């Protein structure tokens, strides 16, 4: 690879644009995608008030995007290697813009769910093709900086998504959120010639793996539906069991098909490359140790500590600040000669220590006490974001960079969906069980079942409203139940992070270097 963009095979132009323009175009699109992921949940109450939809319909406003993103990331990456990363990046930006515009105009919840799935399809292309474009356009220290900015931009999008979306929903309505996202992607489309729209000079032999693509997408879709719907349908329900069995069958068939093709969608030896697989597991650890906190810790602060939504949002900034500054700090350390693996180990250690430190959280814990654990957990995410992508893509031939980016992001998004679903199931189950046990000793509770249900969902106000004259006694019981459930769930997530760290250590032992 050359550090000069003029040698980028995706452009095919005699006078290619500057690398700064390439980087800026990719990062502008990368900023919008995670902002859409983290910010949409904030708009759900406003969406419900406007077009209704019920609990399931509203959940799929978020889930449809995440499922499409996770299922199609690898497909987009492999298509990009074959037909041109710049071309597929532009197609992804157009798809995201169309999905966002359709979301802004959606007349009902069903249309909105479909539109969000279309946007997720485009977001998968933006991340896979964008990472591949940076991988082939930069090298050396410039490559470290490019991927650091990639991670920083994604972190800023995650951090600002709830704030921006909440402000827009309150001031201008929820539709404006999606309209602005569509407008930004139109700008990206106008700049897309910068990333090169011609087919790559390096041709990939053989036909595109249609059978493998169909099996992979359907297999991941079945698995994700089982995970996402496990709690509302019941983990032992026939529908969930069928979804998981179908996922195993389809993904098993995918493995068989890929092993027999000369030009498969996924080069299976890539998954047995010890160092590459180890790097892919780092964002999986961050999903369990960081993304779960980002999703549920604000609810904990409101339920247990009695914080307002504004105060909870301000506190969670301590968790997101390192995600913004961490990637650049990691890049500078690597450029200064620090082994990238040292930075990755520091990120995993920070993740574990931060999660364990949050066991200090309680009804009367000061924010100053929580500050260090939150900052550490944020560093666990921020130090590895971007760095992992760059290191993983450096291990593969340039013609497979799209595929490799697809694998990394498939594991990243897929693990986030799994981690959040598992966290919710454990937290709500424990909170309900402990609340039910605590209520057994209190007389005069108006609607015990409603109290238990609302406690499990993290809605303190409605839980107390259902308590009737025993409101004061019920308050302390449900707060203790939710607090204890949070601590147990946090310990479980920390154990998962430690197990993944051990697996990463074993894989890196003797793994090949870039």
PDB file of C-alpha atoms in Angstrom, residues 46 65 102 134 171 226 228 240 318 320 343 433 475 491 495:
ATOM      1  CA  UNK A  46     -42.598  11.676  20.621  1.00  0.00           C
ATOM      2  CA  UNK A  65     -31.975  -0.455  11.883  1.00  0.00           C
ATOM      3  CA  UNK A 102     -38.864   7.897   4.200  1.00  0.00           C
ATOM      4  CA  UNK A 134      -9.352   4.408   4.562  1.00  0.00           C
ATOM      5  CA  UNK A 171     -38.288  21.906  19.554  1.00  0.00           C
ATOM      6  CA  UNK A 226     -34.566 -14.778  18.553  1.00  0.00           C
ATOM      7  CA  UNK A 228     -34.359  -9.343  20.301  1.00  0.00           C
ATOM      8  CA  UNK A 240     -37.908 -18.127  19.883  1.00  0.00           C
ATOM      9  CA  UNK A 318     -18.542  11.069  31.850  1.00  0.00           C
ATOM     10  CA  UNK A 320     -18.902   9.179  26.584  1.00  0.00           C
ATOM     11  CA  UNK A 343      -3.092   0.019  24.077  1.00  0.00           C
ATOM     12  CA  UNK A 433     -38.012 -11.479  41.230  1.00  0.00           C
ATOM     13  CA  UNK A 475     -40.574   2.778  47.182  1.00  0.00           C
ATOM     14  CA  UNK A 491     -20.941  -8.475  37.769  1.00  0.00           C
ATOM     15  CA  UNK A 495     -17.253 -11.808  34.003  1.00  0.00           C
TER      16      UNK A 495
END
